mmCIF file of C-alpha atoms in Angstrom:
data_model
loop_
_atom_site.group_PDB
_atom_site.id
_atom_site.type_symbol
_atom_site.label_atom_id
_atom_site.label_comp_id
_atom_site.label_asym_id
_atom_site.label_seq_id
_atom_site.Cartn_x
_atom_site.Cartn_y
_atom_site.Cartn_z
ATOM 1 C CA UNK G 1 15.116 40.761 -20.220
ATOM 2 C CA UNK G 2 12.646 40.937 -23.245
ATOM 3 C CA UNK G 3 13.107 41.939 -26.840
ATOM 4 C CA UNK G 4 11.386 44.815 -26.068
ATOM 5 C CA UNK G 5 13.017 46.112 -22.607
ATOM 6 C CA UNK G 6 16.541 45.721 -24.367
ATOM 7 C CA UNK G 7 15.201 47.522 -27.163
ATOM 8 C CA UNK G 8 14.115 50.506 -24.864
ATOM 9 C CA UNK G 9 17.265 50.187 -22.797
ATOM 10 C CA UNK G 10 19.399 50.220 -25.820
ATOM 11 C CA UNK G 11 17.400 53.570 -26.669
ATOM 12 C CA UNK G 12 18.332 54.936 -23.082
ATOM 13 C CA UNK G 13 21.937 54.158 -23.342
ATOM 14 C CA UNK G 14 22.147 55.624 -26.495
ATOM 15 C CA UNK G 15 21.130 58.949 -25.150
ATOM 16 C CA UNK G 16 22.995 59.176 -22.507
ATOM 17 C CA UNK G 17 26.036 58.108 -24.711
ATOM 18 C CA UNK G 18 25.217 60.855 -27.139
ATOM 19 C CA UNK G 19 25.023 63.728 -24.652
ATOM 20 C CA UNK G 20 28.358 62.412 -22.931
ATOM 21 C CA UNK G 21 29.886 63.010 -26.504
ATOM 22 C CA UNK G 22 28.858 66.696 -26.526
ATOM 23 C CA UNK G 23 30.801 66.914 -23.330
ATOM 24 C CA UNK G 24 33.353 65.327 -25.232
ATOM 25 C CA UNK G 25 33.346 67.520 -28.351
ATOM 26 C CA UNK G 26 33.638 70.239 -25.788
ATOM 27 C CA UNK G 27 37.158 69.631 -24.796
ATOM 28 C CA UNK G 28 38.355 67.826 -28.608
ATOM 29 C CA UNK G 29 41.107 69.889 -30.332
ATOM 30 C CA UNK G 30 40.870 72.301 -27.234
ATOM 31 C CA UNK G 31 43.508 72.575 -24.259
ATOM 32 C CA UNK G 32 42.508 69.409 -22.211
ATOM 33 C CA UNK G 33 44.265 69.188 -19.112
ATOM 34 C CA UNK G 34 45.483 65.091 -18.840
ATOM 35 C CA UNK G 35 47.368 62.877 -16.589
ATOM 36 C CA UNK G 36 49.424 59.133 -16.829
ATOM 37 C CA UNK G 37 47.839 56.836 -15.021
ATOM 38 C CA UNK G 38 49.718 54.250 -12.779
ATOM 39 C CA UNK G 39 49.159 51.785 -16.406
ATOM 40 C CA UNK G 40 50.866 53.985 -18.892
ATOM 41 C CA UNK G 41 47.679 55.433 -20.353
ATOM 42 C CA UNK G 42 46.145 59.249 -20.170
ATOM 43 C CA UNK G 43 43.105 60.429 -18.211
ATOM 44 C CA UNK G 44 41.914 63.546 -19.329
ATOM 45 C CA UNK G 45 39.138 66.069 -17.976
ATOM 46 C CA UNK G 46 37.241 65.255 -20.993
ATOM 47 C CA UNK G 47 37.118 61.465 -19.649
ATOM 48 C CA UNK G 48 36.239 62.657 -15.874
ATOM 49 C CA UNK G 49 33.325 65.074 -17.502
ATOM 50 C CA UNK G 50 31.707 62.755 -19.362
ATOM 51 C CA UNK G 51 31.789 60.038 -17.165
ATOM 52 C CA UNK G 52 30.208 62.124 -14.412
ATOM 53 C CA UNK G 53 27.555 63.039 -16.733
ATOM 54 C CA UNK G 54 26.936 59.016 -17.395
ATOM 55 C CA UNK G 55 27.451 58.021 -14.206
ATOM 56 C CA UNK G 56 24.426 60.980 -12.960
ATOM 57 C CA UNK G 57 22.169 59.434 -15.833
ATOM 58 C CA UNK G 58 22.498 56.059 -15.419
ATOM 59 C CA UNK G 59 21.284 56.301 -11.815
ATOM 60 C CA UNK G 60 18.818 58.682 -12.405
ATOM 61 C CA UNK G 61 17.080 56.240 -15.095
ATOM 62 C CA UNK G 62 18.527 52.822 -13.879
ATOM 63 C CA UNK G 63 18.283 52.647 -9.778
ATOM 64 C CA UNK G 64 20.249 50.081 -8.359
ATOM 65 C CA UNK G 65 22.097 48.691 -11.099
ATOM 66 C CA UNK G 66 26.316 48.298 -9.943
ATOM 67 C CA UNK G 67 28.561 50.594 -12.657
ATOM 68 C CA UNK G 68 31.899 49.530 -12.907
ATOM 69 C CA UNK G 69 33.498 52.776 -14.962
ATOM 70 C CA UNK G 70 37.020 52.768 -16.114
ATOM 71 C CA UNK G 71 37.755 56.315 -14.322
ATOM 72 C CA UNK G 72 35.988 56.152 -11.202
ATOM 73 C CA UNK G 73 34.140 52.470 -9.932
ATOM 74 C CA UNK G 74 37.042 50.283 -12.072
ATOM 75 C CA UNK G 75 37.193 48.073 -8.849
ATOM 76 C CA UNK G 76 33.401 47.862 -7.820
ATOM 77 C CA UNK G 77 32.312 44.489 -7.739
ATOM 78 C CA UNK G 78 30.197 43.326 -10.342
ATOM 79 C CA UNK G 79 27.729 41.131 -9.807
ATOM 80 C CA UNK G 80 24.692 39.401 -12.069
ATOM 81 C CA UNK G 81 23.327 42.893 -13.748
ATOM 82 C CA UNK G 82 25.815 45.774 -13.978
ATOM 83 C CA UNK G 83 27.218 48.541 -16.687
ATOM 84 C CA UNK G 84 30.152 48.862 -18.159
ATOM 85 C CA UNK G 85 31.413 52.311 -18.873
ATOM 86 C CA UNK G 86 34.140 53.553 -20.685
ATOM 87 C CA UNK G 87 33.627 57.470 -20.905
ATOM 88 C CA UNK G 88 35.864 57.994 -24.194
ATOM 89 C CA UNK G 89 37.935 55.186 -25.353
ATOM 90 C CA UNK G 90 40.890 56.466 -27.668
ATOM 91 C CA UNK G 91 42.216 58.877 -25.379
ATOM 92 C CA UNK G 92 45.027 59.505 -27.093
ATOM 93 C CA UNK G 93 43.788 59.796 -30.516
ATOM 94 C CA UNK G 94 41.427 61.913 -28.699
ATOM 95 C CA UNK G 95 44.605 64.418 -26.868
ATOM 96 C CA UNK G 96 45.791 64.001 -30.622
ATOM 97 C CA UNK G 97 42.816 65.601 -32.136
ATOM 98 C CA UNK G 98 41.453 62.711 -34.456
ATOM 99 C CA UNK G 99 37.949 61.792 -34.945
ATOM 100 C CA UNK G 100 38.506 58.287 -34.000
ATOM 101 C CA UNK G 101 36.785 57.985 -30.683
ATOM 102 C CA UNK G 102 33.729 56.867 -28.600
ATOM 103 C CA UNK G 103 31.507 56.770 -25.833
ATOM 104 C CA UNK G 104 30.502 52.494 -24.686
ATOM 105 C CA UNK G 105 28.070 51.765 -22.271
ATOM 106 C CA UNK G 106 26.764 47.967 -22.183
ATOM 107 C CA UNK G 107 24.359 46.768 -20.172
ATOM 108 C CA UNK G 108 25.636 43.198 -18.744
ATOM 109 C CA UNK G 109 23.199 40.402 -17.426
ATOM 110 C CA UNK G 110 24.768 36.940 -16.143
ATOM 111 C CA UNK G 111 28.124 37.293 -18.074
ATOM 112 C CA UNK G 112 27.194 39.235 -21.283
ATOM 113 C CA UNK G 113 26.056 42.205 -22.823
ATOM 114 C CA UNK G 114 21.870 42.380 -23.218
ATOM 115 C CA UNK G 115 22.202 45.914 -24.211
ATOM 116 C CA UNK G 116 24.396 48.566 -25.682
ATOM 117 C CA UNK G 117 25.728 51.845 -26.644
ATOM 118 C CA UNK G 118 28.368 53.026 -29.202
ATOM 119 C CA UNK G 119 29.009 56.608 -29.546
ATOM 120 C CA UNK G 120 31.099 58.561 -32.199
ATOM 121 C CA UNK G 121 30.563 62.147 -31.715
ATOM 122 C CA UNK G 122 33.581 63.017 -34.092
ATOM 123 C CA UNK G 123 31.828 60.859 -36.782
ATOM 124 C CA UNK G 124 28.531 61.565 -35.563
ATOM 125 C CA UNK G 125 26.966 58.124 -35.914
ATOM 126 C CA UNK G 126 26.197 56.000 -32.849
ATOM 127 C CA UNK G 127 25.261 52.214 -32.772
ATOM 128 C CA UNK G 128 23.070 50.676 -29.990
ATOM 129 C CA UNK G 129 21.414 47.543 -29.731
ATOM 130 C CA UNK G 130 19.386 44.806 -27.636
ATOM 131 C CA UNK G 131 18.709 41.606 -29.948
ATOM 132 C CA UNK G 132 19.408 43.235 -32.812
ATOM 133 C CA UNK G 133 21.685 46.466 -33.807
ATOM 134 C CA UNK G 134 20.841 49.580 -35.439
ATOM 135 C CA UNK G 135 23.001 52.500 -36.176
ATOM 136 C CA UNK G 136 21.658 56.261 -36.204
ATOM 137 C CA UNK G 137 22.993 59.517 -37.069
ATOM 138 C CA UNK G 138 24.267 61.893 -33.928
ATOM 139 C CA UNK G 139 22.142 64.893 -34.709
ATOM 140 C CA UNK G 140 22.478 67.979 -32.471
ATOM 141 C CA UNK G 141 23.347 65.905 -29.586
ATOM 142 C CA UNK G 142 21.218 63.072 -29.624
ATOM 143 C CA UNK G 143 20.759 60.068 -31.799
ATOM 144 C CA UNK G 144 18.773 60.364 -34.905
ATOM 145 C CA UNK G 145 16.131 57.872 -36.576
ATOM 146 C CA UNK G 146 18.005 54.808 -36.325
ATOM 147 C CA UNK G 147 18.267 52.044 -39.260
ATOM 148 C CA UNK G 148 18.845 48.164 -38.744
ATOM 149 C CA UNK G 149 22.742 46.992 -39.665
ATOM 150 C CA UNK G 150 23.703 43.699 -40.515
ATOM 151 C CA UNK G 151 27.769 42.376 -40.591
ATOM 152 C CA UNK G 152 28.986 40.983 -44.106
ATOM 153 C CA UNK G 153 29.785 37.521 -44.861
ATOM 154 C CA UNK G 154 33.676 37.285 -45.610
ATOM 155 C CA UNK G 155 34.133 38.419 -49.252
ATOM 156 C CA UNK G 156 35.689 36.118 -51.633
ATOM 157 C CA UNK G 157 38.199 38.654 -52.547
ATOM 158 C CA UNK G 158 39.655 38.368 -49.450
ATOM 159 C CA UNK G 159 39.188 40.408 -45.898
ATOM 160 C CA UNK G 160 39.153 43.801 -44.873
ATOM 161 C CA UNK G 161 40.803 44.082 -41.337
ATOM 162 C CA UNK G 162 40.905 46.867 -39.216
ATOM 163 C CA UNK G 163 43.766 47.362 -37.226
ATOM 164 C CA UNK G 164 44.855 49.815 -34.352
ATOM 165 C CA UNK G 165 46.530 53.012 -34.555
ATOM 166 C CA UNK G 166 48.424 53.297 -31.308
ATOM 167 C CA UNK G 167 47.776 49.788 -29.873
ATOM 168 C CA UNK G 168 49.786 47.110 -31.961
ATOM 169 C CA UNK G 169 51.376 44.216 -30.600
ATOM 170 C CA UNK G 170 54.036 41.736 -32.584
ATOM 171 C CA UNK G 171 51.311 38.949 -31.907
ATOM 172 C CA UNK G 172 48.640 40.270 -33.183
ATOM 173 C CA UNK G 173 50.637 41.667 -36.553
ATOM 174 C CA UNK G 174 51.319 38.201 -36.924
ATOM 175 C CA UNK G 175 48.005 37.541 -37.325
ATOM 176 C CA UNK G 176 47.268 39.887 -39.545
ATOM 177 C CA UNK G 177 50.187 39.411 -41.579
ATOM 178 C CA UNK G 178 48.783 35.616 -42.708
ATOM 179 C CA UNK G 179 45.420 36.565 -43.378
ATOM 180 C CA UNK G 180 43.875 37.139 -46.779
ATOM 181 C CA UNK G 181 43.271 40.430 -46.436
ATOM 182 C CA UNK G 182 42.827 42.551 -49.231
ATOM 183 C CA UNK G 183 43.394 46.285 -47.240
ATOM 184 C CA UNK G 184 44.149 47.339 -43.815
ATOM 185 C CA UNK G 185 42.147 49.794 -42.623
ATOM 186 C CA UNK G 186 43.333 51.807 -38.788
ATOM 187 C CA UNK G 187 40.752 53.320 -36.893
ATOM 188 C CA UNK G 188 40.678 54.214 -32.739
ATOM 189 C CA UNK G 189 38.688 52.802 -30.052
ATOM 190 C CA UNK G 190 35.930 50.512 -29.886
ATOM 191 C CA UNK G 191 34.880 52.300 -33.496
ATOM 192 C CA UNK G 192 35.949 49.230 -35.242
ATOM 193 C CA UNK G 193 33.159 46.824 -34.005
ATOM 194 C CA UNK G 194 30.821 49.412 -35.024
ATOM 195 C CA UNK G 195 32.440 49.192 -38.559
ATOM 196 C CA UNK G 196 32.126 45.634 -38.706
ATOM 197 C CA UNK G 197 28.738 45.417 -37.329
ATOM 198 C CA UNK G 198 27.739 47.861 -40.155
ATOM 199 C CA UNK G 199 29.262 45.618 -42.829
ATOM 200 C CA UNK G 200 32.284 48.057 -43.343
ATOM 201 C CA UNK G 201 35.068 45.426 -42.687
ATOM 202 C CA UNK G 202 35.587 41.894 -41.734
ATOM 203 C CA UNK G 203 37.948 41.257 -39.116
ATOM 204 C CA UNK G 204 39.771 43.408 -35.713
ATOM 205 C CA UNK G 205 41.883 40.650 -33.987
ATOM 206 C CA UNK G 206 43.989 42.119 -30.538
ATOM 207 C CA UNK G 207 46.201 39.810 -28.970
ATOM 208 C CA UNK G 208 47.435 42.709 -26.642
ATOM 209 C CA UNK G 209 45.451 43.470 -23.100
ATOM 210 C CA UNK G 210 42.077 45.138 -23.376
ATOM 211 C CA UNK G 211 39.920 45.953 -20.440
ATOM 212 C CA UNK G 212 35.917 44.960 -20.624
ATOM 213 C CA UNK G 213 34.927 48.214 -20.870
ATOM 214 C CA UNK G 214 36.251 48.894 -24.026
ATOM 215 C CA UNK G 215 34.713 45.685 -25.744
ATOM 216 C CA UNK G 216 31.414 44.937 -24.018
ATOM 217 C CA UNK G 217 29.590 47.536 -26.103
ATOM 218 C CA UNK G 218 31.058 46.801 -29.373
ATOM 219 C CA UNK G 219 31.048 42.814 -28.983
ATOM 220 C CA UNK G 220 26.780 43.033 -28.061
ATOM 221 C CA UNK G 221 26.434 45.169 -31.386
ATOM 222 C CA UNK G 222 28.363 43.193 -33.103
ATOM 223 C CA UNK G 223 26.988 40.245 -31.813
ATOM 224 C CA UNK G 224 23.226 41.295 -32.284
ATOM 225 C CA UNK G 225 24.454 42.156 -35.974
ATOM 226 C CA UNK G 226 24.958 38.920 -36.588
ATOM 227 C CA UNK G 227 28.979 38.586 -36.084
ATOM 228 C CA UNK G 228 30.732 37.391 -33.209
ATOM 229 C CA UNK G 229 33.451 38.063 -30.830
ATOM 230 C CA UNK G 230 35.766 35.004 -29.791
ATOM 231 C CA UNK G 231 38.200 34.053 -27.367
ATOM 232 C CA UNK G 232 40.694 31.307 -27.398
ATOM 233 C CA UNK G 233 38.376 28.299 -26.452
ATOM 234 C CA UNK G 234 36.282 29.535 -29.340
ATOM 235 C CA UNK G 235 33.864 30.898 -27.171
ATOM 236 C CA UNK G 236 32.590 34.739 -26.527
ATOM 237 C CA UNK G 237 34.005 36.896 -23.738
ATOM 238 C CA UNK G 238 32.836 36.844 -20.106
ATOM 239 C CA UNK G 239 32.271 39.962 -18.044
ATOM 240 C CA UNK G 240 32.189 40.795 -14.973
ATOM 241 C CA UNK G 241 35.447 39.020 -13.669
ATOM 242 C CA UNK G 242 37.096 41.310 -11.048
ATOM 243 C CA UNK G 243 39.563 38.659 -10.142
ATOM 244 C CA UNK G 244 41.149 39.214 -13.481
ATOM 245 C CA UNK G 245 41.081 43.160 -12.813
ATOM 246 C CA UNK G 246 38.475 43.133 -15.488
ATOM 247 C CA UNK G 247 41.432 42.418 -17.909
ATOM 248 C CA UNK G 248 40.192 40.968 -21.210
ATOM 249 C CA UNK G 249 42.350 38.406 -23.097
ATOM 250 C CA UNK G 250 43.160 37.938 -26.515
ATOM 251 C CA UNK G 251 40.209 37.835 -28.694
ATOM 252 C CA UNK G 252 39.180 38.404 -32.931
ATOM 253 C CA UNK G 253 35.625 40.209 -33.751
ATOM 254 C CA UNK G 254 34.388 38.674 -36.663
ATOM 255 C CA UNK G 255 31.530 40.186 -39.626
ATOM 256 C CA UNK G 256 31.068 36.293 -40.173
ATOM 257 C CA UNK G 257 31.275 33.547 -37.552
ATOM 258 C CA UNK G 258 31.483 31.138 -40.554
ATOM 259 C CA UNK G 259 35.494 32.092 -39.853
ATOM 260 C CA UNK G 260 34.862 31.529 -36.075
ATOM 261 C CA UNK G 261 36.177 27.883 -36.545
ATOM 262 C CA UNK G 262 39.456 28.557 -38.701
ATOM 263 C CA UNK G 263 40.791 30.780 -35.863
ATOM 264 C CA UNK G 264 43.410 29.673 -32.770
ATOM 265 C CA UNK G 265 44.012 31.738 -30.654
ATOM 266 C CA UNK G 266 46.762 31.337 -27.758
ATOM 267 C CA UNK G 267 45.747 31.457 -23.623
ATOM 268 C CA UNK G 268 48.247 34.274 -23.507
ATOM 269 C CA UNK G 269 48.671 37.407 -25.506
ATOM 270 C CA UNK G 270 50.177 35.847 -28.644
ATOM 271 C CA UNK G 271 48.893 33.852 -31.516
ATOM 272 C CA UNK G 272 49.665 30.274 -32.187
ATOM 273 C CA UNK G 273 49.249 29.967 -35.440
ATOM 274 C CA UNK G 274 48.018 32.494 -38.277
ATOM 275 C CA UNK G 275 44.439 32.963 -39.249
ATOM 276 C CA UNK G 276 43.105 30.206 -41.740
ATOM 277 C CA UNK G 277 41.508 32.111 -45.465
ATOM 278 C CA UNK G 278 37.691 32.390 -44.927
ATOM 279 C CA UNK G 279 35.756 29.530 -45.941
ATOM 280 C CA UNK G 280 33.911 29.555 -49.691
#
């Protein structure tokens, strides 16, 4: 895929993530009917909406291309060009009636994100990018004139992490708990790569299960903003791997991959050691 052609798919995704988070603001702090699912966590009719509005657009403008969607296509096989769709990640904050949601639809070629979506409709900013990120404004429904971002080198001071609201795990505390940080920050959903990506904050580490689509869209706008997303060997995540139930493992999102090599992580969901200061 080209500079260009991610570019324009980027600008595609956006829109479609945008007008799935009207949908969205539709149901927020309103009666929305919601269900457990077999794996503990809620599906709402704001989830099933919106995803049947991305799932509609995405074929209409991209024939062909596999979806794998966490509601509906979660066990469709993959293949070498396929989406990942996560409809509105945060759920619960969602049911709960904070702003801290979003839309993610990536755009994955041979194992990684070319091209991305990020939408906040209760913050009304989106992020999108193809090799490089941007971040716009979400005005009446669609994404306004967009502006480049770039992630922060690791202050001196010491790091800003952002942590999870409703998702924390002992391991990744741990973590936390020996880095330099200055100030945790919480935030919902796939928000906090945006954040980072932007140059709000330094570091999200999650030792606990994720699925791939509710990272794919983050890590590539991350990624294209010049941070990084790791995994224990060091190296980014893979997508597309339906013989792990498209189950992420543990992995830190970074503003500056100049911390990349400080940072062991273990095979399982735990941390072997803590999180080294950032380098001078």
């Amino acid at each position: 895929m080209t500079e260009g052609e991610a570019r324009q798919s980027a600008d595609v995704l956006a829109e479609i993530a945008c007008a799935a988070g009207t949908v969205l603001r539709r149901w927020h702090r309103a009666d929305c009917p919601h269900v457990m699912k077999e794996d503990g966590s809620p599906s709402s009719a704001a989830d099933l909406e919106a995803e049947a509005l991305i799932l509609q657009a995405l074929t209409a403008r991209f024939p062909g291309i596999p979806i794998v969607a966490e509601e509906s296509t979660r066990d469709l096989p993959a293949g070498d060009l396929f989406f990942l769709v996560d409809p509105l990640d945060g759920t619960r904050d969602f049911l709960a009636g904070t702003p801290d949601y979003s839309v993610n639809i990536a755009l994955v070629a041979e194992g990684r994100p070319v091209a991305a979506a990020l939408a906040a409709p209760g913050l009304e900013r989106v992020w999108l990018s193809g090799r490089d990120a941007y971040e716009a404004p979400i005005v009446e429904g669609r994404p306004g004139p967009a502006r480049p971002v770039r992630a922060r080198g690791a202050p001196e001071a010491g790091l800003l992490a952002l942590g999870s609201r409703r998702h924390g795990d002992p391991d990744t505390a741990a973590c936390l708990a020996a880095l330099p940080v200055m100030e945790v920050r919480t935030s919902g959903s796939a928000l906090k790569f945006g954040l980072l990506a932007s140059g709000e904050a330094d570091v999200y580490v999650r030792c606990g299960p994720t699925m791939e689509w509710d990272t794919a869209a983050g890590d590539a706008i991350l990624t294209a903003a010049g941070g990084c997303v790791i995994v224990p060997d060091g190296g980014p995540i893979r997508y597309g791997r339906l013989g792990d139930g498209y189950r992420n493992g543990p992995f830190a999102a970074l503003g500056d991959p100049a911390l990349a090599p400080d940072i062991v992580l273990a095979r399982g969901f735990s941390c072997d050691r803590p999180l080294s200061a950032p380098r001078p």
